[in-house]
XYZ file of C-alpha atoms in Angstrom:
210
model
C -26.779 29.224 -0.300
C -23.591 27.272 -0.886
C -22.446 27.696 2.739
C -25.701 26.651 4.215
C -25.759 23.634 1.836
C -22.229 22.345 2.872
C -23.177 22.915 6.630
C -26.339 20.839 6.152
C -24.416 18.043 4.489
C -21.841 18.024 7.155
C -24.495 17.946 9.914
C -26.295 15.017 8.151
C -23.001 13.130 7.793
C -22.097 13.697 11.531
C -25.704 12.592 12.489
C -25.107 9.328 10.326
C -22.172 8.533 12.324
C -24.195 8.255 15.435
C -27.582 7.040 14.092
C -28.982 4.884 11.368
C -30.350 7.069 8.502
C -33.972 6.273 9.624
C -33.129 7.805 13.028
C -31.752 11.020 11.414
C -34.325 13.810 11.673
C -34.478 16.794 9.312
C -35.235 19.153 12.192
C -32.025 17.941 13.970
C -29.981 18.356 10.989
C -31.258 21.863 10.310
C -30.496 22.746 14.023
C -27.017 21.328 13.935
C -26.270 23.337 10.650
C -27.666 26.512 12.337
C -30.360 26.967 9.707
C -34.035 26.778 9.591
C -35.847 23.684 8.684
C -37.353 25.573 5.711
C -33.768 26.276 4.382
C -33.130 22.623 4.550
C -36.271 21.827 2.618
C -35.422 24.654 0.113
C -32.059 23.054 -0.547
C -33.068 19.447 -0.707
C -36.737 19.136 -0.968
C -37.057 15.929 1.070
C -35.039 13.563 3.074
C -34.489 11.499 0.041
C -33.074 14.617 -1.713
C -30.791 15.102 1.286
C -29.634 11.613 0.921
C -28.882 11.807 -2.660
C -26.949 14.941 -2.169
C -24.884 13.453 0.653
C -24.024 10.447 -1.294
C -23.170 12.448 -4.447
C -20.814 14.550 -2.399
C -18.962 11.542 -1.231
C -18.657 10.276 -4.722
C -17.238 13.814 -5.768
C -14.787 13.573 -2.891
C -13.654 10.105 -4.006
C -13.226 11.359 -7.666
C -11.243 14.419 -6.749
C -8.882 12.062 -4.881
C -8.570 10.024 -8.057
C -7.754 13.112 -10.096
C -5.241 14.079 -7.494
C -3.552 10.633 -7.656
C -3.296 10.903 -11.435
C -1.822 14.343 -11.435
C 0.659 13.999 -8.618
C 2.612 11.000 -9.809
C 4.625 10.573 -12.891
C 4.757 7.011 -14.326
C 1.603 5.410 -15.558
C 1.948 2.307 -13.288
C 2.790 4.616 -10.248
C -0.333 6.637 -11.059
C -2.465 3.587 -11.017
C -0.956 2.173 -7.832
C -2.036 5.381 -6.159
C -5.403 5.300 -7.688
C -5.836 1.850 -6.322
C -4.629 2.723 -2.819
C -6.912 5.691 -2.825
C -9.787 3.511 -3.852
C -9.097 1.146 -0.974
C -8.439 3.828 1.595
C -11.572 5.678 0.641
C -13.768 2.591 0.737
C -12.317 1.842 4.178
C -12.658 5.277 5.664
C -16.093 6.199 4.209
C -19.101 3.916 4.474
C -20.801 5.773 1.743
C -17.961 5.436 -0.853
C -17.882 1.731 0.146
C -21.522 1.416 -0.604
C -21.197 3.371 -3.835
C -18.265 1.290 -5.104
C -19.682 -2.210 -4.050
C -23.501 -1.482 -4.195
C -23.870 -3.000 -0.560
C -26.148 -0.668 1.338
C -26.842 -1.561 4.845
C -30.002 -0.611 6.721
C -28.041 2.100 8.504
C -27.098 3.979 5.403
C -29.248 6.465 3.282
C -29.584 4.211 0.233
C -31.041 6.811 -2.074
C -34.243 6.301 -3.840
C -34.429 6.966 -7.599
C -35.149 10.633 -8.228
C -38.642 11.503 -9.163
C -39.521 13.751 -12.175
C -39.243 17.355 -10.992
C -42.579 19.144 -10.339
C -42.696 22.777 -11.537
C -41.989 25.122 -10.076
C -38.674 23.663 -8.775
C -35.849 25.867 -7.400
C -32.404 25.101 -8.734
C -31.244 23.695 -5.422
C -34.011 21.186 -5.417
C -33.252 20.344 -9.020
C -29.653 19.396 -7.929
C -31.081 17.369 -5.057
C -33.331 15.505 -7.576
C -30.289 14.245 -9.616
C -29.463 10.599 -9.297
C -26.336 8.980 -7.912
C -23.798 6.840 -9.730
C -24.049 2.943 -9.353
C -20.873 0.851 -8.867
C -20.362 0.096 -12.501
C -20.866 3.792 -13.437
C -18.380 5.034 -10.800
C -15.788 2.475 -11.710
C -16.140 3.353 -15.344
C -15.837 7.078 -14.549
C -12.461 6.309 -12.813
C -11.393 4.109 -15.747
C -12.042 6.848 -18.280
C -10.297 9.558 -16.213
C -7.232 7.316 -15.865
C -7.329 6.331 -19.398
C -7.258 9.950 -20.545
C -4.376 10.633 -18.235
C -2.285 7.576 -19.298
C -2.755 7.549 -23.031
C -0.064 10.071 -23.705
C 2.381 8.117 -21.581
C 1.753 4.830 -23.272
C 2.027 5.488 -26.965
C 0.671 2.897 -29.405
C -1.499 1.255 -26.658
C -4.846 -0.025 -27.661
C -7.348 2.317 -25.744
C -9.612 -0.646 -24.948
C -6.630 -2.788 -23.494
C -5.323 0.203 -21.629
C -8.816 1.024 -20.340
C -9.081 -2.497 -18.990
C -5.685 -2.132 -17.223
C -7.110 1.089 -15.560
C -10.248 -0.604 -14.558
C -8.300 -3.571 -13.243
C -6.372 -1.191 -10.901
C -9.570 0.138 -9.440
C -11.059 -3.391 -9.008
C -7.812 -4.717 -7.474
C -7.889 -1.958 -4.826
C -11.381 -3.033 -3.991
C -10.539 -6.685 -3.802
C -8.087 -5.787 -0.955
C -11.043 -4.550 0.987
C -12.658 -7.783 0.948
C -9.562 -10.048 1.173
C -6.613 -8.012 2.517
C -3.173 -9.157 1.394
C -0.964 -11.049 3.853
C 0.889 -9.204 6.642
C 4.195 -9.835 5.034
C 3.558 -7.887 1.910
C 0.906 -5.332 2.841
C -1.573 -3.683 0.612
C 0.847 -1.162 -0.876
C 3.535 -3.777 -1.822
C 0.892 -6.032 -3.151
C -0.776 -3.392 -5.453
C 2.493 -2.181 -6.693
C 3.889 -5.771 -7.369
C 0.800 -6.564 -9.500
C 0.149 -3.249 -11.240
C 3.861 -2.757 -12.298
C 3.868 -6.253 -13.896
C 0.402 -6.137 -15.765
C 0.997 -5.150 -19.500
C -0.362 -1.877 -20.511
C -0.212 -2.768 -24.134
C -1.982 -5.721 -25.671
C 0.416 -8.626 -26.567
C 1.432 -8.576 -30.164
C -0.242 -11.268 -32.301
C 2.009 -13.493 -34.239
C 1.812 -12.893 -38.010
C -0.593 -15.254 -39.812
C 1.029 -17.924 -41.931
């Protein structure tokens, strides 16, 4: 039930804006979504399953924004500036994206427990709910790999390892602005652009050996 699933996740996210996750009740989430509590359990199996699905959806929204930033801008540096800006903006606007990227889960948030081995029979919806969520290193690596795939054709001859480090640096630079914002004079956009347009995408050439 795709529509019911999205309605339930929307209801859970709305409840989380008002209450700590420990105070969010499954019966209230179901009522807010206009479905039965049984439908909620059929989709997610448990409150932990709902938490994992909610966090994974936020990760998917963030990654779709990364893909859009990579697709909508032309130059390689410009693409990574927008990926860094999107990363910073997403972490500021979504507490779940911020927790996913930093690994800092407050007591208010639904820090998902590791998924348990599925018990047969398990319906497909519950199998989706039992899937794990990405950690910070995994999520950053996913962005790095997607950016690397988008940039390689634009930076011919670049060492993939070095170019991958450049892509990862852009993501981490965006996150650094969350912790220590740039000065007012420059602003985040100017700072990110100034740094990322000057960082080399190709490894420096090594001098020939004597």
